[in-house]
């Protein structure tokens, strides 16, 4: 919580830091702390009557309410604007009154939340659940400092510079890398485990509930002191000096951690300067650089969605120690001289290729472990009796071929199956269903044109009626619920197939992340099936559950399919527009009782009767194959794909070979 408080205060001192992403478990007062920031921000000067918060000292020449000549000056608090998860695009960027524009021939524009947040704070609770097309709008505004609205030949542009603050629970899904990089700082928080601190939290909450006014009055003095300190730090900020030594440490740290691009270097520099100003200093010290790295780099270290954000602080200390002095400068160069060698963590000794310290980027695997193709996994005794194999590591994920649901859906926008969405290309026009949001201009004109004479049109404006209006129907792509049903029985553990199977499922999880799907995981082995992961947007949790999955026992295929049917039934009630894609990972065998295989096929028929799109990942290997997985796919009315056929590059290779064969035959 101290890091969160510091991150918010640093952005209040220097909005150029770029905002804060708050990651943490539920119930940790993330939103409460962010909302409390609004009361500490200094007031801003504005042009009186301007809806876009123009600064009188630097008026926006493109302001829709301008030009502002000799306008009155005013002052108001900086706004903290909340962006709800279910907000519409019109509410974010603003909306044009299309009916008035057509009926009266005037441009009428109503500003959105981006205009209201200009020179303030834009707060997004559960930012990881925001729809993709809204994320794109925020990326554009954050990068350009302006919002653009282009609709039906009407163009509006206005300034939109804001401090971006987002909160999220990682268990509910991760952010796209593009948006993640836009946040200057990131903070990981969790509830304290100290009983006394927890008691104090509860005590204060109960005091607030009993008398909110008295509670606020009690803390008014400390908050006022904090606001005054923010103002003093802002005034000191231009006088803070970022020395060449401090800048060299910043760039060395970013290079050592191999962060993408140069945004991290800029954010670290701004954060270190803000830290110095907050401490009342005019010089950036090494401790400022270290703290800036802890706040600015963890979320930029991720290489794929399964990597947990974090920072190796030992590597950070080594890098800072290596760059305490310029390479070719004397020890007493610069203010302070850096101290004697004895005070340095390594004493100035060699640190290249020695010391026996493990490399921070080495794969996290036990030393001397045999490969999964050579050494059998030792069995372990289960608490309930019987034997099971310990979890095995998976192969590295790879790019898979695309599986999608046939037909046209209406689910949340994503990147998998065809659907009618808010974004995409226009395919037709229809009468508005509710409030008009996407006017189809030509269709509206065609509907109104035959009635103009009868309606007595005399001037420039069209005479429109509500029945004339038509809206666009757009075709895009939706996200789906991808439910994995994984065979974890003893037959899957044979010949170490589980390593390849886990690699395949991990690759499909990666694909689901990139296509913004929800995922779920059902496993079956022994005597039944269990829901190992309820449907969620967090592929990180799915990958963790998959890595921990042991194998062993019988193959209750019927139980796995019936459990999948129940999960999909419940999810259909919760979100009827999200279409499911069932991925069954099995070799097709079924054991456990009389007629196990026929019962499993009847369960497959039950799913097929519900119209569930299905793919069977055939894990059978060896010279003798029974083809049971492909028979299961037929009962599911789905496709069967082998592990080799799953790879996208494998499919491309098959296509190239087919083309080569065809061309050779034609030439012959």
XYZ file of C-alpha atoms in Angstrom:
668
model
C 0.000 0.000 0.000
C 2.961 2.314 0.594
C 4.045 1.847 -3.042
C 0.526 2.624 -4.257
C 0.387 5.782 -2.163
C 3.819 6.834 -3.440
C 2.917 6.115 -7.073
C -0.236 8.217 -6.900
C 1.546 11.092 -5.168
C 4.382 11.088 -7.717
C 1.852 11.416 -10.524
C 0.180 14.260 -8.656
C 3.585 15.990 -8.464
C 4.478 15.258 -12.110
C 1.594 14.169 -14.368
C 4.190 13.545 -17.091
C 5.126 10.316 -15.262
C 2.240 8.724 -17.123
C -0.204 7.282 -14.608
C -0.419 4.208 -12.413
C -1.676 0.666 -12.956
C -2.790 -0.907 -9.682
C -2.764 -4.709 -9.697
C -4.036 -6.632 -6.702
C -6.463 -9.006 -5.132
C -10.062 -8.059 -4.499
C -11.010 -6.131 -1.384
C -7.748 -4.225 -0.942
C -9.179 -0.688 -1.251
C -7.629 -0.049 -4.665
C -10.538 2.084 -5.817
C -10.813 3.898 -2.479
C -7.196 5.061 -2.615
C -7.449 6.207 -6.219
C -10.637 8.194 -5.603
C -8.986 9.855 -2.600
C -6.384 11.352 -4.948
C -8.927 13.802 -6.385
C -9.123 15.783 -3.164
C -5.356 16.342 -3.128
C -4.883 17.689 -6.646
C -4.281 21.446 -6.992
C -6.941 23.519 -8.751
C -6.463 24.376 -12.425
C -7.031 27.634 -14.299
C -9.583 27.405 -17.100
C -11.203 29.596 -19.733
C -14.618 30.522 -18.389
C -17.418 28.712 -20.206
C -15.109 26.317 -22.108
C -16.386 22.745 -21.929
C -12.905 21.426 -22.746
C -10.967 22.938 -19.814
C -8.698 25.101 -21.968
C -5.709 26.542 -20.100
C -5.809 30.371 -20.262
C -2.007 30.403 -20.447
C -1.953 28.078 -23.475
C -5.294 28.104 -25.269
C -5.975 25.197 -27.617
C -6.347 26.715 -31.118
C -8.442 23.695 -32.197
C -10.848 23.842 -29.252
C -14.423 23.271 -30.512
C -15.632 26.030 -28.153
C -12.997 28.488 -29.431
C -11.570 30.759 -30.474
C -11.010 32.155 -26.975
C -10.154 35.822 -27.412
C -10.202 37.986 -24.296
C -12.140 35.285 -22.494
C -12.693 35.442 -18.758
C -10.440 33.296 -16.600
C -11.738 30.908 -13.998
C -10.537 28.226 -11.620
C -11.930 24.853 -10.705
C -10.750 21.572 -9.140
C -9.064 19.014 -11.361
C -11.647 16.353 -12.124
C -11.276 12.645 -11.454
C -13.383 11.074 -14.198
C -14.398 7.430 -13.885
C -14.681 5.319 -17.016
C -17.124 2.444 -16.391
C -16.328 -0.949 -17.910
C -19.606 -1.042 -19.838
C -19.279 2.491 -21.232
C -20.154 3.089 -24.886
C -17.853 4.622 -27.468
C -20.112 7.690 -27.758
C -19.800 8.335 -24.043
C -15.986 8.124 -24.192
C -15.211 10.399 -27.151
C -18.433 12.387 -27.205
C -21.375 12.206 -29.541
C -22.793 14.197 -32.398
C -26.472 15.052 -32.317
C -27.052 13.518 -35.736
C -30.775 14.218 -35.786
C -30.175 17.918 -35.171
C -27.311 17.980 -37.665
C -29.539 16.617 -40.416
C -32.718 18.425 -39.447
C -31.192 21.868 -38.768
C -27.990 21.696 -40.777
C -25.780 22.507 -37.743
C -22.956 20.654 -36.058
C -23.950 19.882 -32.492
C -21.277 18.066 -30.470
C -21.601 16.849 -26.908
C -18.190 16.305 -25.223
C -17.380 12.900 -23.773
C -15.420 11.637 -20.821
C -12.043 12.254 -22.500
C -12.856 15.970 -22.722
C -13.964 16.049 -19.100
C -10.749 14.316 -17.977
C -8.495 16.822 -19.768
C -5.912 18.157 -17.277
C -7.286 15.807 -14.629
C -7.392 12.095 -13.860
C -9.047 9.390 -15.964
C -9.772 6.453 -13.674
C -10.677 3.042 -15.080
C -11.797 0.430 -12.578
C -11.265 -3.136 -13.834
C -9.314 -1.781 -16.785
C -8.468 -5.311 -17.943
C -12.160 -5.924 -18.700
C -12.478 -2.914 -21.005
C -13.520 -3.710 -24.574
C -10.809 -3.691 -27.214
C -12.175 -0.861 -29.350
C -12.344 1.385 -26.274
C -8.771 0.440 -25.410
C -7.759 1.564 -28.895
C -9.417 4.944 -28.331
C -7.554 5.390 -25.056
C -4.249 4.402 -26.679
C -4.695 7.021 -29.376
C -5.647 9.748 -26.904
C -2.839 8.872 -24.487
C -0.256 8.844 -27.278
C -1.366 12.002 -29.095
C -2.820 14.043 -26.235
C -5.868 14.697 -28.423
C -9.217 13.077 -29.103
C -10.491 12.756 -32.684
C -14.126 12.287 -33.628
C -14.757 11.620 -37.323
C -18.340 10.790 -38.253
C -20.363 11.258 -41.403
C -18.204 14.104 -42.714
C -18.119 15.947 -39.365
C -14.710 16.346 -37.720
C -14.093 17.398 -34.105
C -10.715 17.529 -32.386
C -9.875 18.609 -28.873
C -7.064 18.294 -26.341
C -7.205 15.247 -24.039
C -4.173 15.089 -21.767
C -4.928 13.213 -18.594
C -3.377 11.155 -15.850
C -4.367 7.540 -16.548
C -5.029 5.426 -13.452
C -6.349 1.894 -13.695
C -7.081 -0.882 -11.236
C -7.397 -4.568 -11.990
C -7.547 -8.014 -10.460
C -5.093 -10.211 -12.449
C -7.264 -13.274 -11.811
C -9.888 -11.780 -14.140
C -7.554 -11.382 -17.106
C -4.521 -9.465 -18.285
C -4.106 -6.270 -20.288
C -2.990 -5.980 -23.876
C 0.737 -5.145 -24.015
C 0.054 -1.868 -25.859
C -2.119 -0.526 -23.043
C 0.118 -1.976 -20.341
C 3.054 0.026 -21.686
C 1.024 3.263 -21.567
C 0.923 3.204 -17.787
C 3.984 4.921 -16.395
C 4.104 2.982 -13.121
C 2.674 -0.255 -11.825
C 2.043 -1.337 -8.262
C 1.261 -4.798 -6.891
C -0.778 -4.696 -3.689
C -2.214 -7.258 -1.320
C -4.069 -7.108 1.966
C -1.840 -6.996 5.009
C -1.426 -10.218 6.991
C -0.659 -8.331 10.195
C -3.575 -8.709 12.626
C -3.065 -5.285 14.234
C -3.064 -3.484 10.888
C -6.172 -5.340 9.749
C -7.882 -4.404 13.010
C -7.031 -0.732 12.437
C -8.499 -0.877 8.930
C -11.739 -2.338 10.264
C -11.819 0.189 13.106
C -11.516 3.139 10.713
C -14.099 1.739 8.345
C -16.602 1.319 11.159
C -15.871 4.870 12.353
C -16.539 6.208 8.867
C -19.812 4.282 8.557
C -20.957 5.618 11.930
C -20.274 9.299 11.150
C -18.754 10.142 7.728
C -18.601 13.896 8.417
C -16.756 13.503 11.715
C -14.361 11.004 10.191
C -13.559 13.383 7.305
C -13.063 16.279 9.718
C -10.635 14.201 11.750
C -8.364 13.691 8.749
C -8.850 17.095 7.165
C -5.641 18.499 8.660
C -3.303 15.709 7.464
C -4.882 15.792 3.999
C -4.411 19.550 3.766
C -0.743 19.146 4.726
C -0.358 16.482 2.049
C -1.933 18.735 -0.592
C 0.420 21.561 0.391
C 3.396 19.243 0.068
C 2.237 18.249 -3.442
C 2.038 21.923 -4.404
C 5.527 22.594 -2.984
C 6.968 19.602 -4.857
C 5.368 20.808 -8.111
C 6.999 24.209 -7.664
C 10.380 22.569 -6.961
C 10.149 20.155 -9.891
C 11.656 22.464 -12.586
C 14.740 23.030 -10.402
C 15.586 19.333 -9.981
C 18.758 18.335 -11.849
C 19.073 14.932 -13.499
C 22.830 14.449 -13.635
C 24.613 12.498 -16.344
C 25.521 9.862 -13.752
C 21.877 9.344 -12.739
C 20.773 9.270 -16.383
C 23.458 6.698 -17.166
C 22.216 4.513 -14.311
C 18.656 4.774 -15.626
C 19.565 3.761 -19.173
C 21.890 1.002 -17.913
C 19.090 -0.504 -15.811
C 16.639 -0.433 -18.730
C 19.236 -2.051 -21.013
C 20.107 -4.701 -18.417
C 16.455 -5.719 -18.054
C 15.947 -5.716 -21.849
C 12.748 -3.696 -21.808
C 11.219 -2.971 -25.199
C 11.551 0.520 -26.650
C 12.665 3.682 -24.880
C 9.483 4.638 -23.056
C 10.763 2.943 -19.891
C 13.897 5.129 -19.876
C 11.813 8.292 -20.184
C 9.343 7.206 -17.499
C 12.155 6.253 -15.115
C 13.832 9.625 -15.620
C 10.609 11.522 -14.938
C 9.843 9.360 -11.913
C 13.313 9.848 -10.423
C 12.999 13.625 -10.829
C 9.554 13.554 -9.187
C 10.956 11.484 -6.302
C 13.675 14.057 -5.703
C 11.143 16.897 -5.727
C 8.870 14.973 -3.366
C 11.797 14.566 -0.971
C 12.529 18.312 -1.195
C 15.819 17.853 -3.084
C 17.125 19.389 -6.301
C 19.401 16.452 -7.137
C 18.473 12.921 -8.221
C 20.187 10.270 -6.076
C 20.776 6.576 -6.632
C 17.946 5.723 -4.238
C 15.585 7.671 -6.520
C 16.737 5.626 -9.521
C 16.265 2.369 -7.604
C 12.730 3.293 -6.512
C 11.862 4.499 -10.014
C 12.985 1.155 -11.447
C 10.832 -0.775 -8.964
C 7.782 1.190 -10.024
C 8.371 1.642 -13.764
C 9.868 -1.641 -14.987
C 8.017 -4.721 -13.643
C 5.096 -4.550 -16.089
C 7.491 -3.935 -18.995
C 9.448 -7.124 -18.320
C 6.711 -9.465 -19.569
C 7.441 -11.403 -22.735
C 4.186 -13.364 -22.912
C 0.900 -13.411 -20.962
C 2.099 -16.273 -18.755
C 5.023 -14.290 -17.352
C 4.289 -12.746 -13.972
C 5.395 -9.121 -13.754
C 8.335 -8.584 -11.447
C 11.863 -7.334 -11.045
C 15.024 -9.099 -9.885
C 16.248 -6.671 -7.240
C 19.655 -8.371 -6.994
C 20.219 -7.713 -10.683
C 19.029 -4.134 -10.145
C 21.554 -3.595 -7.345
C 24.378 -5.080 -9.425
C 23.591 -2.825 -12.371
C 23.447 0.285 -10.205
C 26.721 -0.654 -8.521
C 28.439 -1.116 -11.869
C 27.450 2.411 -12.888
C 28.138 4.334 -9.727
C 30.956 6.181 -11.497
C 31.459 7.159 -15.134
C 33.567 4.591 -16.986
C 36.573 6.846 -17.631
C 36.103 9.490 -14.904
C 38.000 9.854 -11.613
C 36.349 8.753 -8.393
C 35.852 12.310 -7.161
C 34.009 13.469 -10.299
C 30.534 14.835 -9.697
C 28.881 15.872 -6.490
C 29.496 13.483 -3.599
C 32.064 11.378 -5.502
C 30.100 8.159 -4.986
C 31.852 7.166 -1.725
C 34.846 4.846 -1.161
C 35.122 1.461 -2.805
C 34.510 -0.237 0.518
C 30.958 1.104 0.542
C 30.120 -0.445 -2.830
C 28.267 -3.758 -2.830
C 30.905 -5.521 -4.929
C 33.990 -3.605 -3.777
C 34.810 -2.822 -7.395
C 35.639 -6.467 -8.131
C 35.030 -8.220 -11.435
C 31.457 -9.229 -12.149
C 31.480 -10.521 -15.700
C 30.964 -14.230 -16.072
C 31.926 -15.198 -12.530
C 30.739 -15.424 -8.984
C 28.566 -18.447 -9.604
C 25.383 -16.358 -9.396
C 22.503 -17.754 -11.468
C 21.493 -15.813 -14.511
C 18.089 -14.139 -13.895
C 16.721 -15.062 -17.316
C 17.571 -18.761 -17.220
C 14.615 -21.127 -17.560
C 13.140 -22.097 -14.220
C 13.899 -25.796 -14.327
C 15.650 -28.073 -11.809
C 19.358 -28.552 -12.371
C 20.267 -31.836 -13.967
C 16.691 -32.825 -14.729
C 16.407 -35.352 -17.510
C 14.281 -34.549 -20.525
C 10.745 -35.823 -20.551
C 11.496 -38.064 -23.531
C 14.226 -39.979 -21.669
C 13.315 -40.273 -18.003
C 10.036 -41.637 -16.652
C 8.156 -39.564 -14.130
C 8.243 -41.313 -10.720
C 4.829 -42.302 -9.444
C 3.431 -40.847 -6.226
C 0.957 -42.233 -3.749
C -2.391 -40.430 -3.777
C -4.002 -39.588 -0.441
C -7.104 -41.567 -1.376
C -5.214 -44.616 -2.588
C -3.919 -45.619 -6.019
C -0.980 -44.107 -7.870
C -0.596 -40.983 -9.967
C 2.268 -39.319 -11.843
C 3.678 -36.041 -10.636
C 2.991 -32.983 -12.806
C 5.339 -32.662 -15.783
C 6.544 -29.477 -17.452
C 5.040 -28.425 -20.753
C 6.672 -27.665 -24.064
C 7.190 -24.060 -25.078
C 3.998 -22.551 -26.559
C 3.764 -22.004 -30.297
C 1.406 -20.346 -32.751
C -1.639 -22.496 -33.483
C -4.103 -22.606 -36.317
C -7.343 -20.670 -35.891
C -10.483 -22.444 -34.703
C -13.750 -20.516 -34.783
C -17.460 -20.957 -34.286
C -19.536 -21.103 -37.457
C -22.325 -18.613 -38.086
C -22.638 -14.999 -36.959
C -22.779 -14.189 -33.257
C -23.539 -11.110 -31.172
C -21.052 -11.586 -28.352
C -18.448 -9.253 -26.890
C -15.977 -7.871 -29.379
C -12.903 -10.032 -29.849
C -10.799 -11.644 -32.530
C -12.120 -15.134 -33.120
C -15.551 -15.760 -34.680
C -17.703 -13.641 -37.042
C -20.245 -11.441 -35.257
C -22.274 -8.251 -35.390
C -20.230 -5.815 -33.294
C -19.839 -2.112 -32.562
C -16.645 -2.045 -34.610
C -15.977 -3.555 -38.030
C -17.092 -2.989 -41.606
C -20.666 -1.986 -42.434
C -22.682 -4.713 -44.134
C -26.226 -3.277 -44.166
C -28.633 -0.754 -42.629
C -31.617 -1.212 -40.341
C -34.055 0.807 -38.253
C -32.521 1.888 -34.926
C -32.867 -0.536 -32.051
C -32.902 1.861 -29.116
C -30.827 5.063 -29.153
C -29.296 5.907 -32.543
C -25.524 5.550 -32.315
C -24.197 4.711 -35.797
C -26.110 6.619 -38.455
C -26.156 5.082 -41.930
C -26.271 8.352 -43.860
C -27.050 7.131 -47.371
C -29.795 4.786 -46.159
C -31.322 7.610 -44.084
C -31.304 9.933 -47.098
C -32.898 7.279 -49.294
C -35.628 6.718 -46.715
C -36.374 10.458 -46.351
C -36.040 11.588 -49.991
C -39.418 10.401 -51.335
C -41.308 12.349 -48.657
C -39.690 15.791 -48.940
C -42.342 17.335 -51.216
C -45.196 16.025 -49.100
C -43.531 17.382 -45.972
C -43.209 20.854 -47.497
C -39.445 21.180 -47.571
C -38.508 24.827 -48.250
C -34.947 25.469 -46.978
C -31.604 23.691 -46.948
C -32.381 21.272 -44.180
C -34.042 17.947 -44.802
C -37.413 17.341 -43.241
C -36.785 14.203 -41.239
C -38.950 11.947 -39.171
C -37.830 9.383 -36.676
C -38.907 6.605 -39.028
C -36.415 7.849 -41.650
C -33.340 7.165 -39.536
C -31.263 4.102 -40.292
C -28.305 2.721 -38.378
C -25.307 0.720 -39.525
C -24.979 -3.000 -38.953
C -21.312 -3.853 -38.704
C -19.588 -7.179 -39.136
C -16.563 -7.828 -36.961
C -15.313 -10.599 -34.707
C -16.357 -11.708 -31.264
C -14.653 -13.401 -28.356
C -15.838 -16.848 -27.337
C -15.833 -19.100 -24.309
C -13.139 -21.686 -24.987
C -13.725 -24.628 -22.650
C -10.877 -27.134 -22.471
C -11.735 -30.715 -21.487
C -8.391 -32.400 -20.770
C -7.810 -36.110 -20.324
C -5.435 -36.497 -17.346
C -5.717 -40.262 -17.049
C -2.931 -42.807 -16.941
C -3.118 -43.451 -20.686
C -2.101 -39.838 -21.308
C 0.953 -40.218 -19.074
C 2.242 -43.146 -21.123
C 5.336 -42.425 -23.229
C 5.466 -38.936 -21.677
C 2.778 -37.618 -23.978
C 1.609 -35.193 -21.311
C 4.545 -32.850 -21.963
C 3.473 -32.400 -25.585
C -0.201 -32.230 -24.609
C 0.416 -29.487 -22.046
C 2.446 -27.585 -24.625
C -0.450 -27.812 -27.064
C -3.026 -26.633 -24.511
C -0.683 -23.840 -23.397
C -0.414 -22.750 -27.030
C -4.199 -22.709 -27.348
C -4.366 -20.679 -24.129
C -1.970 -18.170 -25.674
C -4.201 -18.021 -28.737
C -7.262 -17.463 -26.515
C -5.474 -14.589 -24.757
C -4.632 -12.920 -28.059
C -8.214 -13.302 -29.269
C -9.673 -11.950 -25.977
C -11.598 -15.134 -25.144
C -12.825 -16.399 -21.819
C -11.430 -19.804 -20.917
C -12.378 -22.692 -18.670
C -10.707 -25.989 -17.814
C -12.345 -29.348 -17.057
C -10.114 -32.328 -16.278
C -11.078 -35.967 -15.944
C -9.214 -38.938 -14.521
C -9.705 -41.670 -11.933
C -13.379 -41.876 -11.065
C -14.720 -38.534 -12.265
C -14.233 -35.041 -13.635
C -13.698 -31.679 -11.985
C -13.918 -28.045 -13.004
C -10.266 -27.103 -12.480
C -10.827 -23.526 -13.665
C -14.259 -21.854 -13.837
C -14.685 -19.673 -16.944
C -12.487 -16.603 -16.594
C -10.586 -14.055 -18.673
C -7.291 -14.864 -16.929
C -5.162 -17.179 -19.036
C -2.427 -16.813 -16.418
C -4.526 -18.774 -13.940
C -5.332 -21.323 -16.631
C -1.649 -21.838 -17.395
C -0.846 -22.232 -13.693
C -3.589 -24.850 -13.218
C -2.373 -26.694 -16.293
C 1.235 -26.827 -15.079
C 0.090 -28.285 -11.741
C -2.071 -30.951 -13.366
C -1.062 -34.506 -12.343
C -1.998 -37.614 -14.328
C -3.014 -41.152 -13.470
C -5.940 -43.503 -13.052
C -8.765 -44.524 -15.332
C -10.264 -42.545 -18.224
C -13.823 -41.394 -17.355
C -14.422 -39.687 -20.696
C -18.188 -39.648 -20.167
C -17.801 -37.766 -16.880
C -15.595 -35.158 -18.542
C -18.087 -34.504 -21.344
C -21.075 -34.368 -18.991
C -19.257 -31.916 -16.731
C -18.499 -29.761 -19.779
C -22.188 -29.867 -20.727
C -23.164 -28.621 -17.255
C -20.566 -25.815 -17.293
C -21.761 -24.616 -20.689
C -25.412 -24.738 -19.569
C -24.676 -22.463 -16.606
C -22.564 -20.074 -18.699
C -25.330 -19.863 -21.306
C -27.630 -18.529 -18.610
C -25.049 -16.005 -17.407
C -23.970 -14.736 -20.819
C -26.310 -15.950 -23.580
C -24.539 -13.966 -26.327
C -21.107 -15.540 -25.775
C -20.865 -18.636 -27.945
C -18.787 -21.593 -26.707
C -15.971 -23.500 -28.384
C -15.290 -26.900 -26.840
C -11.726 -28.243 -27.087
C -11.465 -31.893 -26.001
C -7.876 -33.057 -25.455
C -7.817 -36.850 -25.431
C -6.714 -40.007 -27.202
C -10.361 -41.105 -27.334
C -10.078 -44.014 -24.908
C -12.784 -44.491 -22.259
C -12.579 -46.790 -19.240
C -14.376 -47.142 -15.946
C -17.321 -49.449 -15.930
C -19.402 -51.352 -18.420
C -20.008 -49.787 -21.844
C -17.731 -46.845 -21.021
C -17.114 -45.971 -24.674
C -20.780 -46.043 -25.800
C -21.750 -43.928 -22.782
C -19.065 -41.389 -23.690
C -20.380 -41.201 -27.249
C -23.914 -40.594 -25.987
C -22.559 -37.735 -23.863
C -20.887 -36.366 -26.999
C -24.205 -36.546 -28.811
C -25.795 -34.501 -26.026
C -23.289 -31.688 -26.656
C -23.777 -31.961 -30.413
C -27.551 -31.643 -29.991
C -26.989 -28.311 -28.211
C -25.081 -27.027 -31.258
C -21.784 -26.636 -29.363
C -18.846 -26.080 -31.715
C -16.174 -28.662 -30.885
C -12.590 -29.563 -31.713
C -10.952 -32.811 -30.596
C -7.197 -32.607 -30.149
C -6.114 -36.154 -30.985
C -3.265 -37.110 -28.628
C -2.887 -40.682 -29.844
C 0.645 -41.588 -30.845
C 2.675 -44.613 -31.811
C 2.682 -46.926 -34.833
C -0.667 -48.529 -33.956
C -3.571 -46.082 -33.628
C -7.214 -46.895 -32.947
C -8.691 -43.638 -34.262
C -10.985 -43.289 -31.254
C -10.452 -39.522 -30.988
C -11.613 -38.991 -34.551
C -14.707 -41.125 -33.899
C -15.407 -38.944 -30.848
C -15.106 -35.828 -33.033
C -17.702 -37.299 -35.396
C -20.152 -37.796 -32.505
C -19.529 -34.186 -31.430
C -20.083 -32.949 -35.011
C -16.659 -31.350 -34.682
C -13.184 -31.537 -36.159
C -10.317 -33.780 -35.102
C -6.800 -32.346 -35.176
C -3.580 -34.143 -34.318
C -0.821 -32.497 -32.297
C 1.264 -32.111 -35.449
C -1.618 -30.464 -37.324
C -2.202 -27.963 -34.515
C 0.844 -25.850 -35.314
C 0.149 -22.973 -37.672
C 3.515 -23.401 -39.375
C 2.694 -27.073 -39.913
C -0.508 -26.128 -41.708
C 1.351 -23.581 -43.815
C 3.912 -26.241 -44.711
C 1.153 -28.603 -45.858
C -0.306 -25.850 -48.053
C 3.101 -25.088 -49.580
C 3.691 -28.786 -50.281
C 0.264 -29.081 -51.938
C 0.945 -26.033 -54.120
C 4.363 -27.362 -55.115
C 2.892 -30.738 -56.040
C 0.158 -29.086 -58.127
C 2.646 -26.873 -59.992
C 4.920 -29.856 -60.655
C 2.039 -31.839 -62.109
C 1.009 -28.948 -64.349
C 4.582 -28.520 -65.580
C 4.811 -32.232 -66.371
